Tab-separated table of C-alpha atoms and ligand atoms in Angstrom:
chain	number	residue	atom	x	y	z
A	1041	MET	CA	72.667	88.507	-129.514
A	1042	VAL	CA	74.627	91.825	-129.702
A	1043	ASN	CA	77.893	89.972	-129.786
A	1044	GLU	CA	77.780	90.414	-133.557
A	1045	LYS	CA	79.061	93.771	-133.191
A	1046	LYS	CA	82.350	93.533	-134.699
A	1047	ASN	CA	84.137	96.709	-133.518
A	1048	TRP	CA	83.608	96.436	-129.808
A	1049	THR	CA	86.823	96.096	-127.959
A	1050	ARG	CA	87.650	95.064	-124.368
A	1051	ARG	CA	88.400	98.670	-123.586
A	1052	ARG	CA	85.060	99.851	-124.977
A	1053	PHE	CA	83.403	97.130	-122.986
A	1054	ALA	CA	85.077	98.218	-119.821
A	1055	LEU	CA	84.082	101.828	-120.381
A	1056	SER	CA	80.507	100.689	-120.994
A	1057	LEU	CA	80.542	98.643	-117.833
A	1058	GLY	CA	82.008	101.486	-115.672
A	1059	ALA	CA	79.613	103.840	-117.062
A	1060	ALA	CA	76.675	101.545	-116.608
A	1061	ALA	CA	77.728	100.692	-112.967
A	1062	ILE	CA	77.946	104.313	-112.242
A	1063	ALA	CA	74.347	104.849	-113.596
A	1064	ALA	CA	73.013	101.884	-111.772
A	1065	ALA	CA	69.549	102.997	-110.190
A	1066	GLY	CA	69.211	102.968	-106.498
A	1067	CYS	CA	66.516	101.041	-104.522
A	1068	GLU	CA	62.894	102.067	-105.134
A	1069	ARG	CA	60.543	103.023	-102.324
A	1070	LYS	CA	58.052	100.183	-101.737
A	1071	LYS	CA	54.475	100.673	-100.266
A	1072	PRO	CA	52.138	97.984	-99.043
A	1073	VAL	CA	50.031	96.529	-101.744
A	1074	SER	CA	46.550	97.863	-101.660
A	1075	GLU	CA	43.483	95.756	-102.036
A	1076	ALA	CA	40.571	96.801	-104.379
A	1077	ARG	CA	41.576	100.040	-106.014
A	1078	ARG	CA	39.930	102.720	-108.217
A	1079	PHE	CA	41.793	104.322	-110.922
A	1080	PRO	CA	41.271	108.015	-111.488
A	1081	SER	CA	38.221	108.870	-113.552
A	1082	ILE	CA	40.415	110.563	-116.298
A	1083	PHE	CA	42.547	107.335	-116.695
A	1084	ARG	CA	42.990	106.290	-120.336
A	1085	TRP	CA	41.828	102.792	-121.064
A	1086	GLY	CA	42.685	101.516	-124.414
A	1087	CYS	CA	44.140	98.872	-126.555
A	1088	GLY	CA	46.456	98.887	-129.488
A	1089	SER	CA	47.174	97.702	-132.844
A	1090	SER	CA	49.649	98.583	-135.825
A	1091	ALA	CA	48.964	99.196	-139.459
A	1092	PHE	CA	50.771	96.286	-140.882
A	1093	GLN	CA	49.403	93.794	-138.383
A	1094	VAL	CA	45.756	94.513	-138.954
A	1095	GLU	CA	45.029	96.667	-141.904
A	1096	GLY	CA	45.665	94.340	-145.009
A	1097	ALA	CA	44.708	96.010	-148.265
A	1098	LEU	CA	48.326	96.327	-149.130
A	1099	ASP	CA	47.946	97.394	-152.781
A	1100	VAL	CA	44.839	99.455	-152.193
A	1101	ASP	CA	44.416	103.235	-152.755
A	1102	GLY	CA	47.995	103.692	-153.886
A	1103	ARG	CA	49.904	102.296	-150.932
A	1104	GLY	CA	53.546	101.680	-151.578
A	1105	GLU	CA	55.536	98.737	-150.430
A	1106	SER	CA	57.235	98.591	-146.970
A	1107	ILE	CA	60.157	96.562	-145.846
A	1108	TRP	CA	57.752	94.203	-144.226
A	1109	ASP	CA	56.041	93.490	-147.526
A	1110	VAL	CA	59.287	92.546	-148.965
A	1111	PHE	CA	60.458	90.531	-145.902
A	1112	ALA	CA	57.226	88.540	-145.464
A	1113	LYS	CA	57.568	87.178	-148.974
A	1114	GLN	CA	61.039	85.836	-148.506
A	1115	ASN	CA	61.261	82.166	-147.935
A	1116	GLY	CA	61.324	80.867	-144.306
A	1117	ARG	CA	61.021	84.481	-142.779
A	1118	ILE	CA	57.480	83.951	-141.330
A	1119	LYS	CA	56.967	81.012	-138.978
A	1120	ASP	CA	53.731	79.757	-140.566
A	1121	GLY	CA	54.473	81.158	-144.069
A	1122	SER	CA	51.253	83.360	-143.800
A	1123	ILE	CA	50.970	86.352	-146.167
A	1124	PRO	CA	49.837	89.541	-144.456
A	1125	SER	CA	47.862	90.814	-147.398
A	1126	ILE	CA	44.405	90.765	-145.518
A	1127	THR	CA	45.381	90.143	-141.905
A	1128	CYS	CA	42.293	91.580	-140.055
A	1129	ASP	CA	41.252	93.574	-142.851
A	1130	SER	CA	40.778	96.551	-140.660
A	1131	TYR	CA	41.276	98.893	-143.600
A	1132	HIS	CA	37.765	97.878	-144.631
A	1133	ARG	CA	36.405	96.741	-141.146
A	1134	TYR	CA	37.678	99.605	-139.012
A	1135	LYS	CA	34.040	100.558	-138.048
A	1136	GLU	CA	33.585	97.242	-136.583
A	1137	ASP	CA	36.808	97.406	-134.548
A	1138	VAL	CA	35.793	100.838	-133.259
A	1139	ALA	CA	32.361	99.533	-132.370
A	1140	LEU	CA	34.056	96.696	-130.302
A	1141	MET	CA	36.151	99.200	-128.542
A	1142	SER	CA	33.206	101.353	-127.737
A	1143	ALA	CA	31.328	98.406	-126.571
A	1144	ALA	CA	34.159	97.634	-124.205
A	1145	ASN	CA	33.967	101.212	-122.794
A	1146	LEU	CA	37.484	102.028	-124.066
A	1147	ASN	CA	38.225	105.803	-124.374
A	1148	SER	CA	41.663	105.410	-126.261
A	1149	TYR	CA	42.876	103.605	-129.182
A	1150	LYS	CA	46.559	103.372	-130.256
A	1151	PHE	CA	46.949	102.529	-133.925
A	1152	SER	CA	49.813	103.392	-136.373
A	1153	ILE	CA	49.766	105.240	-139.697
A	1154	ALA	CA	51.366	103.391	-142.513
A	1155	TRP	CA	54.032	105.568	-143.688
A	1156	PRO	CA	53.903	103.842	-147.315
A	1157	ARG	CA	50.254	104.902	-147.613
A	1158	VAL	CA	51.067	108.499	-147.051
A	1159	PHE	CA	54.294	108.477	-148.972
A	1160	PRO	CA	54.257	105.467	-151.346
A	1161	SER	CA	57.779	105.806	-152.300
A	1162	GLY	CA	59.015	107.737	-149.291
A	1163	SER	CA	59.040	111.224	-150.909
A	1164	GLY	CA	57.188	113.158	-153.386
A	1165	PRO	CA	53.524	114.195	-153.275
A	1166	VAL	CA	51.288	113.013	-150.318
A	1167	ASN	CA	49.034	110.118	-151.481
A	1168	GLU	CA	45.670	111.601	-150.511
A	1169	ARG	CA	43.701	108.296	-150.837
A	1170	GLY	CA	46.016	106.723	-148.355
A	1171	ILE	CA	45.831	109.479	-145.641
A	1172	ASP	CA	42.007	109.603	-146.256
A	1173	TYR	CA	41.697	106.258	-144.445
A	1174	TYR	CA	43.287	107.718	-141.305
A	1175	ASP	CA	40.895	110.779	-141.708
A	1176	ARG	CA	38.044	108.400	-141.810
A	1177	LEU	CA	39.359	106.257	-138.687
A	1178	THR	CA	39.978	109.381	-136.692
A	1179	ASP	CA	36.539	110.669	-137.308
A	1180	VAL	CA	34.831	107.433	-136.389
A	1181	LEU	CA	36.799	107.151	-133.257
A	1182	LEU	CA	36.013	110.702	-132.010
A	1183	GLN	CA	32.282	110.164	-132.985
A	1184	SER	CA	32.651	107.250	-130.565
A	1185	HIS	CA	34.282	109.127	-127.731
A	1186	ILE	CA	37.530	107.374	-128.221
A	1187	THR	CA	40.742	109.353	-128.275
A	1188	PRO	CA	43.084	108.356	-131.251
A	1189	TYR	CA	46.875	107.853	-130.344
A	1190	ALA	CA	48.579	107.458	-133.722
A	1191	THR	CA	52.052	106.031	-133.818
A	1192	LEU	CA	53.864	107.483	-136.923
A	1193	PHE	CA	56.419	104.638	-137.307
A	1194	HIS	CA	55.563	101.016	-136.307
A	1195	TRP	CA	58.273	99.482	-138.394
A	1196	ASP	CA	56.742	99.611	-141.973
A	1197	LEU	CA	59.435	101.784	-143.534
A	1198	PRO	CA	58.738	102.453	-147.186
A	1199	GLN	CA	60.881	100.069	-149.256
A	1200	ARG	CA	62.032	102.825	-151.474
A	1201	LEU	CA	63.724	104.649	-148.406
A	1202	TYR	CA	65.268	101.427	-147.420
A	1203	GLU	CA	66.627	101.117	-150.884
A	1204	LEU	CA	68.179	104.685	-150.319
A	1205	GLY	CA	69.822	103.739	-147.196
A	1206	GLY	CA	67.122	103.071	-144.618
A	1207	TRP	CA	68.104	103.965	-141.046
A	1208	MET	CA	71.651	103.727	-142.010
A	1209	SER	CA	71.072	107.058	-143.770
A	1210	ARG	CA	70.585	110.525	-142.114
A	1211	ASP	CA	68.169	111.471	-145.006
A	1212	THR	CA	65.609	108.947	-143.848
A	1213	GLY	CA	65.053	111.294	-140.772
A	1214	GLU	CA	64.266	114.172	-143.102
A	1215	ARG	CA	61.764	112.103	-144.897
A	1216	PHE	CA	60.141	111.032	-141.544
A	1217	ALA	CA	60.015	114.872	-140.602
A	1218	ASP	CA	58.154	115.457	-143.963
A	1219	TYR	CA	55.939	112.662	-143.316
A	1220	ALA	CA	55.070	113.825	-139.675
A	1221	ALA	CA	54.484	117.329	-141.002
A	1222	ALA	CA	51.992	115.856	-143.714
A	1223	VAL	CA	49.998	113.900	-141.139
A	1224	THR	CA	49.855	117.074	-138.865
A	1225	ARG	CA	48.698	119.261	-141.730
A	1226	ARG	CA	45.831	116.797	-142.651
A	1227	LEU	CA	44.937	115.367	-139.219
A	1228	GLY	CA	46.203	117.668	-136.650
A	1229	ASP	CA	42.937	119.549	-136.252
A	1230	ARG	CA	41.555	116.364	-134.765
A	1231	LEU	CA	44.410	113.901	-134.047
A	1232	LYS	CA	45.919	115.474	-130.867
A	1233	ASN	CA	47.958	112.571	-129.603
A	1234	VAL	CA	50.920	111.233	-131.503
A	1235	ILE	CA	53.528	108.735	-130.766
A	1236	THR	CA	56.734	109.271	-132.965
A	1237	LEU	CA	58.382	105.784	-132.940
A	1238	ASN	CA	57.224	102.524	-131.817
A	1239	GLU	CA	59.950	100.505	-130.108
A	1240	PRO	CA	62.902	101.871	-131.993
A	1241	ASN	CA	65.098	99.607	-129.862
A	1242	VAL	CA	63.214	96.421	-131.059
A	1243	HIS	CA	63.457	97.516	-134.624
A	1244	LEU	CA	67.156	98.255	-134.272
A	1245	LEU	CA	68.005	94.880	-132.704
A	1246	LEU	CA	65.632	92.486	-134.431
A	1247	GLY	CA	65.685	94.185	-137.680
A	1248	HIS	CA	69.495	95.100	-138.032
A	1249	VAL	CA	71.435	92.885	-135.674
A	1250	THR	CA	69.653	89.557	-135.176
A	1251	GLY	CA	67.708	89.714	-138.593
A	1252	SER	CA	64.376	88.042	-137.313
A	1253	HIS	CA	62.381	91.099	-138.359
A	1254	ALA	CA	62.657	93.332	-141.444
A	1255	PRO	CA	64.731	94.400	-143.023
A	1256	GLY	CA	66.529	91.237	-141.912
A	1257	LEU	CA	70.034	92.434	-141.417
A	1258	HIS	CA	72.687	90.809	-139.267
A	1259	ASP	CA	75.317	93.401	-138.527
A	1260	GLY	CA	76.302	94.690	-135.189
A	1261	ASN	CA	78.167	97.539	-136.675
A	1262	LEU	CA	74.791	99.101	-137.506
A	1263	ILE	CA	73.733	99.640	-133.821
A	1264	GLY	CA	75.462	103.001	-133.693
A	1265	PRO	CA	74.260	104.580	-136.981
A	1266	VAL	CA	70.707	103.102	-136.782
A	1267	THR	CA	70.264	104.338	-133.201
A	1268	HIS	CA	71.420	107.765	-133.996
A	1269	HIS	CA	69.347	108.242	-137.142
A	1270	LEU	CA	66.149	107.018	-135.478
A	1271	ASN	CA	66.801	109.534	-132.594
A	1272	LEU	CA	67.449	112.298	-135.225
A	1273	ALA	CA	64.388	111.396	-137.125
A	1274	GLN	CA	62.366	111.512	-134.045
A	1275	GLY	CA	63.839	115.024	-133.205
A	1276	ARG	CA	63.205	116.357	-136.560
A	1277	ALA	CA	59.639	115.139	-136.594
A	1278	ILE	CA	58.951	116.701	-133.371
A	1279	GLN	CA	60.315	120.010	-134.564
A	1280	ALA	CA	58.129	119.569	-137.656
A	1281	MET	CA	54.963	118.894	-135.847
A	1282	ARG	CA	55.476	121.597	-133.272
A	1283	ALA	CA	56.158	124.051	-136.051
A	1284	GLN	CA	52.687	123.446	-137.227
A	1285	ARG	CA	50.741	123.192	-134.084
A	1286	ASN	CA	51.062	123.813	-130.393
A	1287	ASP	CA	48.261	121.779	-129.213
A	1288	LEU	CA	49.598	118.276	-129.865
A	1289	THR	CA	50.546	115.884	-127.185
A	1290	ILE	CA	53.655	113.976	-128.510
A	1291	GLY	CA	55.013	110.886	-126.886
A	1292	THR	CA	57.700	108.389	-127.640
A	1293	GLY	CA	57.151	104.511	-127.414
A	1294	LEU	CA	59.783	102.161	-126.129
A	1295	ALA	CA	59.985	98.428	-125.175
A	1296	LEU	CA	61.176	98.696	-121.739
A	1297	SER	CA	62.177	96.076	-119.304
A	1298	PRO	CA	64.421	95.802	-116.180
A	1299	VAL	CA	67.579	94.198	-117.636
A	1300	ARG	CA	68.725	91.533	-115.103
A	1301	ALA	CA	71.966	89.503	-114.658
A	1302	GLU	CA	71.764	85.803	-115.496
A	1303	GLY	CA	72.214	84.119	-112.159
A	1304	GLY	CA	71.536	87.315	-110.348
A	1305	ARG	CA	73.790	90.125	-109.381
A	1306	ILE	CA	76.098	88.015	-107.494
A	1307	HIS	CA	77.465	87.195	-110.899
A	1308	LEU	CA	79.320	90.504	-111.292
A	1309	LEU	CA	80.345	90.174	-114.973
A	1310	ASN	CA	76.776	89.201	-115.903
A	1311	TYR	CA	75.407	92.179	-113.827
A	1312	PHE	CA	77.843	94.557	-115.673
A	1313	ALA	CA	76.634	93.086	-118.948
A	1314	ALA	CA	73.046	93.712	-117.989
A	1315	LEU	CA	73.889	97.235	-117.062
A	1316	ALA	CA	75.766	97.788	-120.355
A	1317	PHE	CA	72.971	96.390	-122.343
A	1318	ASP	CA	70.335	98.575	-120.524
A	1319	GLY	CA	72.426	101.594	-121.618
A	1320	ILE	CA	72.188	100.556	-125.327
A	1321	TRP	CA	68.575	99.270	-125.058
A	1322	ALA	CA	66.763	102.043	-123.188
A	1323	GLY	CA	69.355	104.768	-122.437
A	1324	ALA	CA	70.550	105.259	-125.980
A	1325	PHE	CA	66.855	106.202	-126.860
A	1326	LEU	CA	65.663	107.931	-123.693
A	1327	ASP	CA	68.642	110.093	-122.736
A	1328	PRO	CA	69.186	111.921	-125.933
A	1329	LEU	CA	65.565	112.900	-126.210
A	1330	LEU	CA	65.091	113.861	-122.646
A	1331	LYS	CA	68.726	114.822	-121.512
A	1332	GLY	CA	70.347	115.813	-124.701
A	1333	LYS	CA	73.162	113.203	-124.451
A	1334	TYR	CA	73.891	109.602	-124.968
A	1335	PRO	CA	74.648	107.434	-121.838
A	1336	LEU	CA	78.200	106.654	-121.366
A	1337	ALA	CA	77.502	102.964	-122.232
A	1338	ALA	CA	76.487	104.094	-125.768
A	1339	HIS	CA	79.089	106.769	-126.512
A	1340	GLN	CA	81.559	104.739	-128.513
A	1341	MET	CA	78.889	103.199	-130.691
A	1342	VAL	CA	77.564	106.615	-131.944
A	1343	ALA	CA	80.658	108.616	-131.766
A	1344	ASP	CA	81.352	108.336	-135.541
A	1345	VAL	CA	77.899	109.443	-136.651
A	1346	ILE	CA	77.113	112.334	-134.457
A	1347	LYS	CA	77.386	115.711	-136.372
A	1348	PRO	CA	77.456	119.194	-134.863
A	1349	GLY	CA	74.028	120.185	-133.903
A	1350	ASP	CA	72.643	116.665	-133.899
A	1351	MET	CA	72.267	116.488	-130.098
A	1352	SER	CA	70.183	119.706	-129.917
A	1353	THR	CA	67.934	118.399	-132.769
A	1354	ILE	CA	67.323	115.302	-130.766
A	1355	HIS	CA	66.898	116.777	-127.460
A	1356	GLN	CA	63.319	117.923	-128.002
A	1357	GLY	CA	61.760	116.506	-124.825
A	1358	CYS	CA	58.273	114.959	-125.183
A	1359	ASP	CA	54.934	115.063	-123.467
A	1360	PHE	CA	54.811	111.376	-122.284
A	1361	ILE	CA	56.744	108.180	-122.449
A	1362	GLY	CA	54.927	105.232	-123.776
A	1363	VAL	CA	56.012	102.182	-121.961
A	1364	ASN	CA	55.724	98.769	-123.855
A	1365	TYR	CA	56.125	96.050	-121.150
A	1366	TYR	CA	55.954	92.329	-121.400
A	1367	SER	CA	58.726	90.551	-119.337
A	1368	PRO	CA	62.210	91.156	-117.741
A	1369	ALA	CA	65.260	90.731	-119.915
A	1370	TYR	CA	68.312	88.715	-118.847
A	1371	MET	CA	71.995	89.272	-120.046
A	1372	ARG	CA	75.372	87.587	-119.408
A	1373	ALA	CA	78.798	88.461	-120.286
A	1374	ASP	CA	79.781	86.282	-123.288
A	1375	PHE	CA	83.439	86.160	-124.019
A	1376	SER	CA	82.985	84.370	-127.229
A	1377	GLY	CA	81.955	87.464	-129.202
A	1378	PRO	CA	83.561	90.912	-129.664
A	1379	SER	CA	80.748	92.842	-127.538
A	1380	PHE	CA	80.985	90.456	-124.714
A	1381	LEU	CA	77.145	90.744	-124.243
A	1382	GLY	CA	75.140	87.691	-124.605
A	1383	GLN	CA	71.440	86.863	-123.987
A	1384	GLY	CA	70.969	85.368	-120.486
A	1385	LYS	CA	68.909	82.572	-119.499
A	1386	THR	CA	65.567	83.244	-117.764
A	1387	PRO	CA	65.857	81.756	-114.220
A	1388	ALA	CA	64.341	78.201	-113.847
A	1389	GLY	CA	60.918	77.942	-112.359
A	1390	VAL	CA	59.696	81.388	-112.929
A	1391	THR	CA	55.871	81.767	-113.967
A	1392	GLN	CA	55.380	81.843	-117.526
A	1393	ASP	CA	52.570	82.972	-119.798
A	1394	ALA	CA	51.117	80.526	-122.261
A	1395	SER	CA	53.632	81.241	-124.823
A	1396	GLY	CA	56.428	80.898	-122.503
A	1397	ARG	CA	57.318	84.437	-121.707
A	1398	GLU	CA	58.148	85.067	-118.006
A	1399	ILE	CA	55.444	86.832	-116.131
A	1400	ASP	CA	56.591	89.412	-113.666
A	1401	PRO	CA	54.469	92.318	-113.064
A	1402	SER	CA	57.214	93.732	-110.666
A	1403	GLY	CA	59.238	94.494	-113.624
A	1404	LEU	CA	56.569	96.811	-114.839
A	1405	ARG	CA	56.611	98.644	-111.490
A	1406	GLU	CA	60.436	98.775	-111.565
A	1407	VAL	CA	60.416	100.351	-115.077
A	1408	LEU	CA	57.836	103.053	-114.204
A	1409	ASN	CA	59.411	103.970	-111.039
A	1410	ARG	CA	62.874	104.131	-112.674
A	1411	LEU	CA	61.563	106.478	-115.511
A	1412	THR	CA	59.917	108.660	-112.750
A	1413	LYS	CA	63.203	108.986	-110.870
A	1414	GLU	CA	65.651	109.200	-113.767
A	1415	TYR	CA	63.647	111.696	-116.018
A	1416	GLY	CA	62.048	114.120	-113.635
A	1417	GLN	CA	58.566	112.491	-113.178
A	1418	PRO	CA	57.367	112.432	-116.880
A	1419	ARG	CA	53.847	111.622	-117.889
A	1420	LEU	CA	53.654	107.876	-118.633
A	1421	ILE	CA	51.225	105.684	-120.461
A	1422	VAL	CA	51.528	101.872	-120.457
A	1423	THR	CA	51.168	101.643	-124.285
A	1424	GLU	CA	51.423	97.862	-124.598
A	1425	ASN	CA	50.960	95.077	-122.160
A	1426	GLY	CA	49.376	91.722	-122.682
A	1427	CYS	CA	49.964	88.121	-123.239
A	1428	SER	CA	49.690	85.521	-126.079
A	1429	ASP	CA	47.754	82.208	-126.192
A	1430	PRO	CA	50.108	79.155	-126.511
A	1431	MET	CA	52.031	79.596	-129.840
A	1432	GLY	CA	50.699	77.479	-132.686
A	1433	ASP	CA	48.408	77.095	-135.496
A	1434	HIS	CA	45.165	76.474	-133.506
A	1435	ALA	CA	41.934	78.176	-132.673
A	1436	ALA	CA	41.997	81.134	-130.214
A	1437	ILE	CA	41.093	80.413	-126.652
A	1438	ILE	CA	37.863	82.246	-125.913
A	1439	ASN	CA	37.889	81.265	-122.330
A	1440	ASP	CA	41.183	83.032	-121.614
A	1441	GLU	CA	41.212	83.611	-117.857
A	1442	PHE	CA	44.966	83.400	-117.979
A	1443	ARG	CA	44.757	86.819	-119.927
A	1444	SER	CA	42.621	88.723	-117.298
A	1445	HIS	CA	44.944	87.335	-114.512
A	1446	TYR	CA	48.055	88.619	-116.368
A	1447	LEU	CA	46.471	91.953	-117.032
A	1448	SER	CA	45.077	92.364	-113.432
A	1449	ALA	CA	48.577	91.692	-111.982
A	1450	HIS	CA	50.139	94.287	-114.346
A	1451	LEU	CA	47.445	96.861	-113.292
A	1452	ARG	CA	48.267	96.094	-109.736
A	1453	ALA	CA	51.883	97.034	-110.469
A	1454	VAL	CA	50.714	100.236	-112.128
A	1455	ILE	CA	48.907	101.119	-108.922
A	1456	GLN	CA	52.021	100.428	-106.862
A	1457	ALA	CA	54.019	102.571	-109.271
A	1458	MET	CA	51.422	105.427	-109.065
A	1459	ASP	CA	51.398	105.022	-105.164
A	1460	ASN	CA	55.267	105.558	-105.483
A	1461	GLY	CA	54.829	108.780	-107.267
A	1462	SER	CA	54.777	107.703	-111.049
A	1463	ARG	CA	52.352	109.750	-113.252
A	1464	VAL	CA	50.722	106.973	-115.066
A	1465	GLU	CA	48.030	108.281	-117.219
A	1466	GLY	CA	46.747	105.214	-119.059
A	1467	PHE	CA	46.973	101.366	-119.773
A	1468	PHE	CA	46.566	100.159	-123.214
A	1469	VAL	CA	46.057	96.413	-123.840
A	1470	TRP	CA	48.058	94.706	-126.585
A	1471	SER	CA	45.894	94.021	-128.539
A	1472	LEU	CA	42.320	94.561	-129.502
A	1473	LEU	CA	42.404	91.742	-132.064
A	1474	ASP	CA	44.390	88.572	-132.621
A	1475	ASN	CA	46.476	89.741	-135.626
A	1476	TRP	CA	49.528	89.047	-137.656
A	1477	GLU	CA	52.397	88.853	-135.175
A	1478	TRP	CA	55.241	89.789	-137.319
A	1479	ASP	CA	57.817	86.742	-137.826
A	1480	SER	CA	55.227	84.588	-135.833
A	1481	GLY	CA	52.614	85.139	-138.470
A	1482	PHE	CA	49.217	83.929	-137.061
A	1483	THR	CA	50.690	81.565	-134.515
A	1484	SER	CA	50.808	84.149	-131.653
A	1485	LYS	CA	47.444	85.590	-130.493
A	1486	PHE	CA	47.293	88.464	-128.165
A	1487	GLY	CA	43.781	89.743	-128.724
A	1488	LEU	CA	40.954	90.599	-126.290
A	1489	VAL	CA	38.837	89.584	-129.411
A	1490	ALA	CA	39.505	86.531	-131.480
A	1491	HIS	CA	39.827	86.898	-135.354
A	1492	ASN	CA	39.147	84.259	-137.682
A	1493	VAL	CA	41.635	84.432	-140.404
A	1494	ASN	CA	39.302	82.628	-142.990
A	1495	THR	CA	36.140	84.523	-142.372
A	1496	GLY	CA	37.212	87.736	-140.734
A	1497	GLU	CA	34.780	87.116	-138.008
A	1498	ARG	CA	35.586	88.744	-134.643
A	1499	THR	CA	34.622	86.907	-131.404
A	1500	PRO	CA	35.149	88.687	-128.005
A	1501	LYS	CA	36.909	86.659	-125.509
A	1502	LYS	CA	36.263	86.511	-121.802
A	1503	SER	CA	39.041	88.959	-121.024
A	1504	TYR	CA	37.237	91.382	-123.331
A	1505	ALA	CA	34.353	91.522	-120.918
A	1506	TRP	CA	36.677	91.714	-117.891
A	1507	PHE	CA	38.581	94.611	-119.352
A	1508	ALA	CA	35.227	96.342	-120.415
A	1509	ASN	CA	34.245	96.218	-116.693
A	1510	ILE	CA	37.521	97.779	-115.429
A	1511	ALA	CA	37.377	100.370	-118.203
A	1512	GLU	CA	33.798	101.323	-117.071
A	1513	THR	CA	34.234	101.341	-113.546
A	1514	GLY	CA	38.067	102.036	-113.037
A	1515	LEU	CA	37.968	99.452	-110.205
A	1516	LEU	CA	40.511	96.647	-110.019
A	1517	SER	CA	39.161	94.122	-107.490
A	1518	ALA	CA	41.388	92.413	-105.127
B	2145	FCB	C1	55.610	94.680	-129.407
B	2145	FCB	C2	55.131	95.215	-130.626
B	2145	FCB	C3	53.775	94.894	-131.135
B	2145	FCB	C4	53.504	93.369	-130.928
B	2145	FCB	C5	53.654	93.118	-129.394
B	2145	FCB	C6	53.366	91.614	-129.077
B	2145	FCB	O1	56.917	94.531	-129.282
B	2145	FCB	O2	55.165	96.681	-130.603
B	2145	FCB	O3	53.577	95.147	-132.560
B	2145	FCB	O4	54.211	92.677	-131.750
B	2145	FCB	O5	55.158	93.327	-129.199
C-alpha cells in the first residue's frame, strides 16, 4: 500500500518506528457494559451523504467539473461502469430526502457542498445558482427541525484546480479558503455547523498513492505535499470562516481506526509498522491542527514542504472532531518496498459484515477513548458508521436486520466511551440512501433507505424504523 513511497529509507523508517513506539497509547480504562441505556436528550441523531454520491445534476445550474466527473468516465475505474450523472437525484428530490429524515426523527443531517457548484472553475466569481441549492436545502432542513452539518470538501475537487496542481500545490489551499468564505457569507446566518474536510487521509491514500479514487495517482512521493497542503487548506479555511463569524461550530472529519499489527503485537516489526502507519494516517492530520506540530513518524515526509508560518496557520484547533469509523486496520512490515509498510491481513475468523469488512465495535470505543486522552477531551461526533449489503449488482435487502445489529453494537461502544469520559455528542449513520459508492458504483449499498436507480423510488428498510425509534426515545435496548 504505502510502500510505493520511493524516498523512504531504512533510517527514516527506524525514526518513524521509534517515534511511533514512544507515542504508543497506554491502556484504556474499562467499565462494565451496561444494559439498556438512554442517550442524553440533546444527543445529535443523524445520517450522512455527500454531494457527488447523491446529487446528480452534474451539468445543471452552472456546476463545473470535478476530478470525480473525469475519473468516473475513465475506462475500468468504476466497478459496475455506472455513470454518476443522476445517482439519487437529490439535487431535485432533496425535499423527499428531508421528509424521510424528519419521519425518522433525525435532528441532524451531514451533507457536503459541491465546491464545483460554488466555484465551477475553482476561482473567479461565485456561481450563485449553484450555491442557491444549498440555500434551499438549508432552509428546508431548518424548517424540519434538522440541524445541517455541511462538509466543505468531500473529495470533489474542481477539475480546473487539479489541472493547476491540485493538492500538490499550496495555492489550492488559498482557493479553499475563498470557497469557505463564500459559503460562510451566503449561508453562515443559518448554517452553523461546518466540517472542513471529509477524510483527507482517505483522499490522500486512495486518490494519490493507490489510485483507486480520483484523481487516480500512484505516487508515494505525494504523501508529504498532499498531507501538508490539505492541512494548510483547512487552517486557511478556518481562519477565513472565523474572520466572518464567531458563531460557527467548526469540525474536522477523519477516517479513524485502531491500526493493529498483523498477527498481533507479538510480531514486533508488524507492531512498529502499525504504529508508524498510524502516525501518517491519523497523527499527521490531527496533531498539526490540534497541537501545532507533526508527529515524529511524519516529520520526514513533510519536511521539504513546510514553509515558515505554516504550522501556526494550520494550528487553528476546532470545535469538534468528526469520527468516521467502520473497521480496524491491519499493517505489517514489508521489506519488499521502500517504506517497509504493507497492508496487513485481517485475522482469520473475525466477524464480518455482509460486504466482508470486519465488524469490531471495540475499535470505535478505542478510537474515541484515544482522542479523548490525546487531545484534551475534545467534543466528538461519530460522523459516519454503517455497513453495506453484500457487494454486487442486486436489489437492496429491505429486511436488513444485520444493519441494526451492526449499528446497535457500535452505539453500545459509544456508550462505553462516554462512560469512560469521552464527550460524544452525536451519531450519524452512513447513509440515508443507497447511493453511488465511489469506485464501487452502485454495487455497495449502505442506506437506511433503498434507492431504485432506475425509478428513483426510495423505500425505507427495516433498519430505518429501528433507527427512527432510537432517535425518538434515545433508548438503546439491551
Ligand atoms: C467513507 C466515505 C463515504 C462513504 C463511506 C462508505 O469513507 O466518507 O463517502 O464512501 O466511506
